[in-house]
Coordinates of C-alpha atoms and ligand atoms in Angstrom, one line a residue:
M1 CA 16.8 24.5 16.1
R2 CA 14.0 24.2 18.7
E3 CA 15.4 23.8 22.2
Y4 CA 13.5 20.6 22.9
F5 CA 15.2 18.9 19.9
S6 CA 18.3 17.8 21.7
E7 CA 16.3 16.2 24.5
K8 CA 14.7 13.7 22.2
K9 CA 15.8 10.1 22.0
I10 CA 16.9 8.2 18.9
M11 CA 15.9 4.6 18.2
E12 CA 17.9 1.7 19.8
E13 CA 19.3 -0.7 17.3
A14 CA 17.0 -3.5 18.5
E15 CA 14.0 -1.2 17.9
L16 CA 15.1 -0.5 14.4
W17 CA 15.3 -4.2 13.6
D18 CA 12.0 -4.9 15.3
A19 CA 10.4 -2.0 13.3
L20 CA 11.7 -3.3 10.0
E21 CA 10.6 -6.8 10.9
F22 CA 7.1 -5.6 11.5
C23 CA 7.1 -3.7 8.2
T24 CA 8.2 -6.7 6.3
K25 CA 5.5 -8.9 7.9
Q26 CA 2.9 -6.3 6.9
V27 CA 4.3 -6.3 3.3
V28 CA 4.3 -10.1 3.2
A29 CA 0.7 -10.2 4.6
G30 CA -0.3 -7.9 1.7
L31 CA 1.1 -9.9 -1.1
D32 CA -1.9 -12.0 -1.8
R33 CA -3.9 -8.9 -2.5
F34 CA -1.2 -6.7 -3.8
T35 CA 0.9 -8.7 -6.3
D36 CA -1.3 -8.4 -9.4
H37 CA -2.7 -5.2 -8.0
F38 CA -1.3 -2.3 -5.9
P39 CA -2.4 -0.5 -2.8
R40 CA -4.2 2.8 -3.6
A41 CA -2.3 6.0 -2.9
Y42 CA -4.1 6.5 0.4
S43 CA -6.1 4.3 2.8
D44 CA -9.7 4.5 3.9
N45 CA -9.9 4.3 7.7
N46 CA -6.3 3.1 7.6
F47 CA -6.9 0.2 5.1
Y48 CA -5.7 0.4 1.6
P49 CA -8.0 -0.8 -1.1
A50 CA -6.5 -2.4 -4.3
T51 CA -6.0 -0.5 -7.5
E52 CA -4.6 -1.1 -11.0
N53 CA -1.2 0.2 -11.9
V54 CA -2.5 3.7 -12.9
D55 CA -1.6 6.3 -10.3
W56 CA 1.8 8.1 -9.7
T57 CA 2.2 6.2 -6.4
T58 CA 2.3 2.5 -7.3
G59 CA 6.1 2.2 -7.5
F60 CA 6.3 2.8 -3.7
W61 CA 4.6 -0.5 -3.0
T62 CA 7.0 -2.4 -5.2
G63 CA 9.8 -0.4 -3.4
E64 CA 8.5 -1.8 -0.1
I65 CA 8.6 -5.3 -1.6
W66 CA 12.3 -4.8 -2.6
L67 CA 13.2 -3.3 0.9
S68 CA 11.5 -6.4 2.5
Y69 CA 13.4 -8.7 0.1
E70 CA 16.7 -7.0 1.2
F71 CA 15.7 -7.3 4.8
V72 CA 14.9 -11.0 4.8
Q73 CA 18.3 -11.7 3.4
K74 CA 20.1 -9.5 6.0
Y75 CA 18.2 -10.5 9.1
P76 CA 19.1 -14.1 10.1
E77 CA 16.0 -14.3 12.4
M78 CA 13.7 -13.8 9.5
Y79 CA 15.7 -15.4 6.8
D80 CA 13.7 -18.0 4.9
E81 CA 14.4 -18.9 1.3
V82 CA 10.7 -19.5 0.5
L83 CA 9.8 -16.0 1.8
A84 CA 12.7 -14.4 -0.2
Q85 CA 11.4 -16.2 -3.3
R86 CA 7.9 -15.1 -2.7
L87 CA 9.0 -11.4 -2.5
L88 CA 11.2 -11.9 -5.6
R89 CA 8.3 -13.3 -7.5
A90 CA 6.0 -10.4 -6.5
G91 CA 8.7 -7.9 -7.4
N92 CA 9.1 -9.5 -10.8
I93 CA 5.4 -9.6 -11.5
Q94 CA 5.2 -5.9 -10.7
M95 CA 8.1 -4.9 -12.9
Q96 CA 6.3 -6.7 -15.7
S97 CA 3.3 -4.5 -15.0
F98 CA 5.5 -1.4 -15.0
L99 CA 6.9 -2.5 -18.4
E100 CA 3.5 -2.9 -19.8
R101 CA 2.4 0.4 -18.4
I102 CA 5.2 2.4 -20.1
E103 CA 5.1 0.4 -23.4
K104 CA 1.3 0.9 -23.7
Q105 CA 1.6 4.5 -22.3
I106 CA -1.0 4.0 -19.6
E107 CA -1.3 7.2 -17.4
V108 CA 2.2 8.4 -18.1
D109 CA 1.5 11.9 -19.3
H110 CA 3.1 13.6 -16.3
H111 CA 6.5 13.9 -14.7
D112 CA 6.3 11.3 -12.0
M113 CA 8.3 8.7 -13.9
G114 CA 11.0 8.7 -11.2
F115 CA 8.5 8.1 -8.3
L116 CA 7.1 5.2 -10.4
Y117 CA 10.2 3.6 -11.8
S118 CA 13.1 4.2 -9.4
P119 CA 11.8 2.2 -6.4
S120 CA 10.2 -0.5 -8.6
C121 CA 12.3 -1.1 -11.7
V122 CA 15.7 0.6 -11.0
A123 CA 15.6 -1.1 -7.6
G124 CA 14.7 -4.5 -9.2
Y125 CA 17.4 -4.1 -11.8
K126 CA 20.0 -3.2 -9.2
L127 CA 19.1 -6.0 -6.8
T128 CA 18.4 -8.8 -9.3
G129 CA 19.8 -7.7 -12.7
S130 CA 16.3 -7.9 -14.2
R131 CA 16.3 -6.9 -17.9
V132 CA 12.6 -6.2 -17.6
G133 CA 13.3 -3.7 -14.9
R134 CA 16.1 -2.1 -16.8
R135 CA 14.1 -1.8 -20.0
A136 CA 11.0 -0.4 -18.3
A137 CA 13.1 2.2 -16.3
L138 CA 15.0 3.4 -19.5
L139 CA 11.7 3.8 -21.3
A140 CA 10.4 5.8 -18.4
A141 CA 13.5 8.0 -18.4
D142 CA 12.9 8.7 -22.1
R143 CA 9.3 9.6 -21.4
L144 CA 10.4 12.0 -18.7
T145 CA 12.8 13.8 -21.1
K146 CA 9.8 14.4 -23.4
R147 CA 8.4 16.7 -20.7
F148 CA 11.4 19.0 -20.8
Q149 CA 10.5 22.6 -21.9
P150 CA 13.6 24.3 -23.4
V151 CA 11.8 27.6 -23.1
G152 CA 12.3 28.2 -19.4
G153 CA 14.5 25.1 -19.0
F154 CA 12.4 22.8 -16.8
I155 CA 10.4 19.6 -16.8
Q156 CA 6.7 20.4 -17.0
A157 CA 4.9 18.6 -14.2
W158 CA 1.3 18.2 -15.2
G159 CA -1.1 18.7 -18.1
A160 CA -0.8 19.2 -21.8
M161 CA 2.7 20.2 -22.9
G162 CA 2.9 24.0 -23.3
A163 CA -0.6 24.8 -22.0
P164 CA -0.2 28.2 -20.2
E165 CA -2.3 27.1 -17.2
N166 CA 0.2 24.3 -16.6
Y167 CA 3.5 25.9 -17.7
R168 CA 5.1 25.2 -14.4
L169 CA 7.4 23.0 -12.5
I170 CA 6.8 21.6 -9.0
I171 CA 9.2 21.0 -6.1
D172 CA 8.3 17.2 -5.9
C173 CA 10.0 16.8 -9.3
L174 CA 13.5 17.0 -7.8
N175 CA 12.9 13.4 -6.7
N176 CA 12.0 12.3 -10.2
L177 CA 15.5 13.2 -11.4
P178 CA 17.6 10.4 -10.0
L179 CA 15.9 8.3 -12.8
L180 CA 17.6 10.5 -15.4
Y181 CA 21.0 10.3 -13.6
W182 CA 20.7 6.6 -13.5
A183 CA 19.8 6.4 -17.2
A184 CA 22.8 8.6 -18.0
E185 CA 25.1 6.3 -16.1
E186 CA 23.5 3.2 -17.5
T187 CA 23.6 4.2 -21.2
G188 CA 26.4 6.8 -21.3
E189 CA 23.9 9.2 -23.0
K190 CA 24.7 12.6 -21.6
S191 CA 21.4 14.3 -22.5
Y192 CA 19.6 12.7 -19.6
R193 CA 22.0 14.4 -17.2
K194 CA 21.9 17.7 -19.0
I195 CA 18.1 17.8 -18.7
A196 CA 18.3 16.9 -15.0
D197 CA 21.0 19.5 -14.3
T198 CA 19.0 22.2 -16.1
H199 CA 15.8 21.4 -14.3
I200 CA 17.5 21.5 -10.9
H201 CA 19.1 24.9 -11.7
T202 CA 15.7 26.4 -12.8
A203 CA 13.8 24.8 -9.9
L204 CA 16.2 25.9 -7.2
S205 CA 16.5 29.4 -8.6
N206 CA 12.8 30.0 -8.3
L207 CA 11.2 27.7 -5.7
I208 CA 13.2 28.8 -2.7
R209 CA 12.0 32.0 -1.0
E210 CA 14.1 34.5 0.9
D211 CA 13.4 32.8 4.2
Y212 CA 14.1 29.4 2.8
S213 CA 10.5 28.2 2.8
T214 CA 9.5 26.9 -0.6
W215 CA 6.9 27.3 -3.2
H216 CA 5.1 24.1 -4.2
T217 CA 4.8 25.1 -7.9
F218 CA 6.3 27.9 -10.0
F219 CA 5.0 29.2 -13.4
F220 CA 7.0 30.5 -16.4
D221 CA 6.0 32.6 -19.4
P222 CA 5.5 30.1 -22.2
K223 CA 6.7 32.5 -24.8
T224 CA 9.9 33.8 -23.2
G225 CA 10.5 31.3 -20.4
A226 CA 10.8 34.1 -17.9
P227 CA 10.0 33.2 -14.3
D228 CA 6.4 34.3 -13.6
H229 CA 5.0 33.5 -10.2
G230 CA 4.9 30.9 -7.4
A231 CA 1.6 29.2 -6.4
T232 CA 0.6 26.4 -4.1
C233 CA -1.6 23.5 -5.1
Q234 CA -1.5 21.2 -2.0
G235 CA -0.3 23.7 0.6
Y236 CA -2.6 25.7 2.8
R237 CA -2.2 29.0 0.9
D238 CA 0.2 30.6 -1.6
G239 CA 2.7 32.1 0.9
S240 CA 2.7 29.1 3.3
A241 CA 5.1 26.2 3.3
W242 CA 3.4 22.9 2.4
A243 CA 5.1 20.4 4.7
R244 CA 5.6 17.8 2.1
G245 CA 6.9 20.3 -0.4
Q246 CA 9.5 21.4 2.1
A247 CA 10.4 17.7 2.7
W248 CA 10.7 17.0 -1.0
G249 CA 13.0 20.0 -1.1
I250 CA 15.2 18.5 1.6
Y251 CA 15.5 15.1 -0.1
G252 CA 15.6 16.7 -3.6
L253 CA 18.5 19.0 -2.6
A254 CA 20.4 16.0 -1.1
T255 CA 20.1 14.1 -4.3
A256 CA 20.9 17.2 -6.4
Y257 CA 24.1 17.6 -4.4
R258 CA 24.9 13.9 -4.7
Y259 CA 24.7 14.0 -8.5
T260 CA 26.1 17.5 -9.2
H261 CA 28.5 18.2 -6.3
R262 CA 27.6 21.9 -6.5
E263 CA 28.4 23.5 -3.2
E264 CA 25.5 26.0 -3.5
Y265 CA 23.1 23.1 -3.2
A266 CA 24.7 21.9 0.0
E267 CA 24.2 25.4 1.4
L268 CA 20.6 25.5 0.3
F269 CA 20.1 22.0 1.8
E270 CA 21.1 23.3 5.1
K271 CA 18.8 26.4 5.0
V272 CA 15.8 24.5 3.6
S273 CA 16.2 21.8 6.3
E274 CA 16.6 24.5 9.0
Y275 CA 13.3 26.0 8.0
F276 CA 11.6 22.6 8.2
L277 CA 13.1 21.8 11.6
E278 CA 12.3 25.2 13.0
H279 CA 8.7 24.7 12.2
L280 CA 8.2 21.3 13.6
P281 CA 5.9 20.8 16.6
E282 CA 7.0 19.3 19.9
D283 CA 6.8 15.7 18.7
L284 CA 8.9 16.5 15.5
V285 CA 6.2 15.3 13.1
P286 CA 4.8 18.2 11.0
F287 CA 1.3 19.3 10.5
W288 CA 0.4 19.1 6.8
D289 CA 1.4 22.7 6.3
L290 CA 4.2 24.3 8.3
E291 CA 1.9 27.2 9.0
F292 CA 0.3 25.1 11.7
T293 CA 1.9 24.0 14.9
D294 CA 1.2 22.7 18.5
G295 CA -2.4 23.5 19.5
S296 CA -3.7 23.3 16.0
E297 CA -6.6 21.0 15.2
E298 CA -5.2 20.5 11.7
P299 CA -4.0 17.0 10.7
R300 CA -0.4 15.9 10.5
D301 CA 1.5 14.7 7.5
S302 CA 3.8 12.0 8.9
S303 CA 5.0 11.1 5.4
S304 CA 6.9 14.5 5.4
A305 CA 8.8 13.5 8.5
S306 CA 10.0 10.2 6.9
I307 CA 10.9 12.0 3.6
A308 CA 12.9 14.6 5.5
V309 CA 14.7 11.9 7.5
C310 CA 15.7 10.1 4.3
G311 CA 17.0 13.4 2.9
L312 CA 19.1 14.1 6.0
L313 CA 20.5 10.6 6.0
E314 CA 21.3 10.9 2.3
M315 CA 23.1 14.3 2.8
S316 CA 25.0 12.9 5.8
R317 CA 26.9 10.7 3.3
H318 CA 28.3 13.7 1.4
V319 CA 29.5 16.1 4.1
S320 CA 32.2 16.2 6.8
E321 CA 32.1 13.5 9.5
E322 CA 31.0 16.1 12.1
K323 CA 28.2 17.6 10.0
G324 CA 27.1 14.1 8.9
R325 CA 26.8 13.0 12.5
G326 CA 24.7 16.1 13.2
Y327 CA 22.3 15.2 10.4
R328 CA 22.1 11.6 11.5
E329 CA 21.2 12.6 15.0
I330 CA 18.4 14.9 13.9
A331 CA 17.1 12.3 11.5
G332 CA 17.3 9.7 14.3
R333 CA 15.2 11.8 16.6
I334 CA 12.5 12.5 14.1
L335 CA 12.4 8.8 13.1
K336 CA 12.1 7.8 16.7
S337 CA 8.9 9.9 17.0
V338 CA 7.5 8.4 13.8
Y339 CA 8.1 5.0 15.3
D340 CA 6.8 5.8 18.8
N341 CA 3.8 7.9 17.9
Y342 CA 2.7 7.1 14.3
A343 CA 3.8 3.7 13.2
V344 CA 1.3 0.9 12.9
R345 CA 1.8 -1.8 15.6
D346 CA -0.8 -4.4 14.6
G347 CA -2.3 -5.7 11.3
V348 CA -5.8 -5.3 12.9
Q349 CA -5.2 -1.5 13.1
S350 CA -4.2 -1.1 9.5
N351 CA -2.7 -2.8 6.4
G352 CA -0.2 0.0 6.1
L353 CA 2.8 1.0 8.0
V354 CA 2.4 4.6 9.3
L355 CA -0.7 6.5 10.4
H356 CA -1.7 10.2 10.2
S357 CA -0.5 11.3 6.8
T358 CA -2.2 13.9 4.6
Y359 CA -2.3 13.5 0.9
S360 CA -4.3 16.5 -0.2
K361 CA -6.3 18.8 2.0
H362 CA -8.5 21.4 0.4
S363 CA -8.5 24.8 2.0
P364 CA -10.2 28.1 1.0
Y365 CA -6.9 29.2 -0.5
N366 CA -5.6 26.2 -2.5
T367 CA -6.5 24.4 -5.7
C368 CA -6.3 20.7 -4.7
N369 CA -8.9 18.0 -4.3
H370 CA -9.6 16.7 -0.8
Y371 CA -8.6 13.1 -0.2
G372 CA -6.4 11.0 2.0
V373 CA -6.6 13.3 5.0
D374 CA -5.2 11.8 8.2
E375 CA -4.8 8.4 6.6
C376 CA -1.9 6.1 5.7
N377 CA -0.3 6.9 2.4
I378 CA 1.9 4.6 0.4
W379 CA 4.9 6.9 0.0
G380 CA 4.8 7.6 3.8
D381 CA 5.0 3.8 4.3
Y382 CA 7.8 3.5 1.8
F383 CA 10.0 6.3 3.1
Y384 CA 9.6 5.1 6.7
M385 CA 11.0 1.7 5.6
E386 CA 13.7 3.4 3.6
A387 CA 14.6 5.5 6.7
L388 CA 14.9 2.4 8.8
V389 CA 17.0 0.6 6.2
R390 CA 19.2 3.6 5.7
T391 CA 19.8 3.8 9.5
L392 CA 20.6 0.1 9.8
W393 CA 23.0 -0.6 6.9
D394 CA 25.0 1.0 4.2
W395 CA 22.1 0.9 1.7
K396 CA 22.7 0.9 -2.0
Q397 CA 20.0 3.2 -3.0
Y398 CA 17.3 2.9 -5.5
W399 CA 17.3 6.6 -6.3
Ligands
LIG1 N1 4.0 14.3 -5.4 C1 2.6 14.5 -4.9 C2 2.5 14.6 -3.4 O1 3.5 14.7 -2.7 O2 1.4 14.6 -3.0

């Protein structure tokens, strides 16, 4: 670990409550615009425009509504029955939108069912017992199983099923799998779990390189299922470590361990986390690709910091007290920097929660479109709130 890590501070408890209070006020301020609609995946000049429920990211906003709903009931200084009912109403309207989306199959030909349905509908079901949430999330889990490719043993992320140019998995998908584990628990149907276990095994056998950096995506031979090659889409170049991919790896390994209890995943968690931590700049918030560090003009991806914090906090629940304390301390230091240096402080500055994220930055060596560079993005906001909540109380997770 970098020598300056241990000198960094963690957030005081009062700061944590203040930060979450501000987040909740921002969410409430957004409800007029974002109840029948959703914030887009990324902001323009730090302000989110409204969008229909069509992208892979809309569930994060509903997740922010549920985290706010939990907060107003936990925090006596903010408790207000009218406010709680307003948040509940918005959450219910959004779950109805998610049900309609999956029933009518609107933009669901991809693997992001977990990102969409865990923080919105599984959360709403767990918090309120909503049957709409439960039904929508189970349909989404079914949809996700349809993307499983037995030849190769993985969930195909994008594109037409079986198309050779898309016969691949991506590291982000690890965080879609809690939806399948939830569906298995909820219904008693073992096939959801089997698909998730198989995908995890294939993904972790191929995505992690010798130095514990990670591939963003990995291709397989459509005829034989043999592993073929790794490639980036959103990272800087093929051999580099896309910061958010590494962060999805950290959180994904923590949830993989939680659901499977396989010791090798705990070891991989440690190594993949170490690689991430070793490549952080002085303020502990990564540039968008871990290839870049202090002195670079490249933008940050603050969302990666919050995702990694959530992964470390998740894993701290499953290891020895001593190891868990270590993970919580590291997480606390990164979170403090996000709060001090990146968090929005005023609704005039932004209608989001965290500045300086990077969704997708084109480089001469990658294949992604260029958008949401050095902006807020909605999962960065969501995972920042989740990190605060996880630090403050024994959170019953949505994932
Ligand atoms: N899952 C897509 C991304 O992280 O940008």
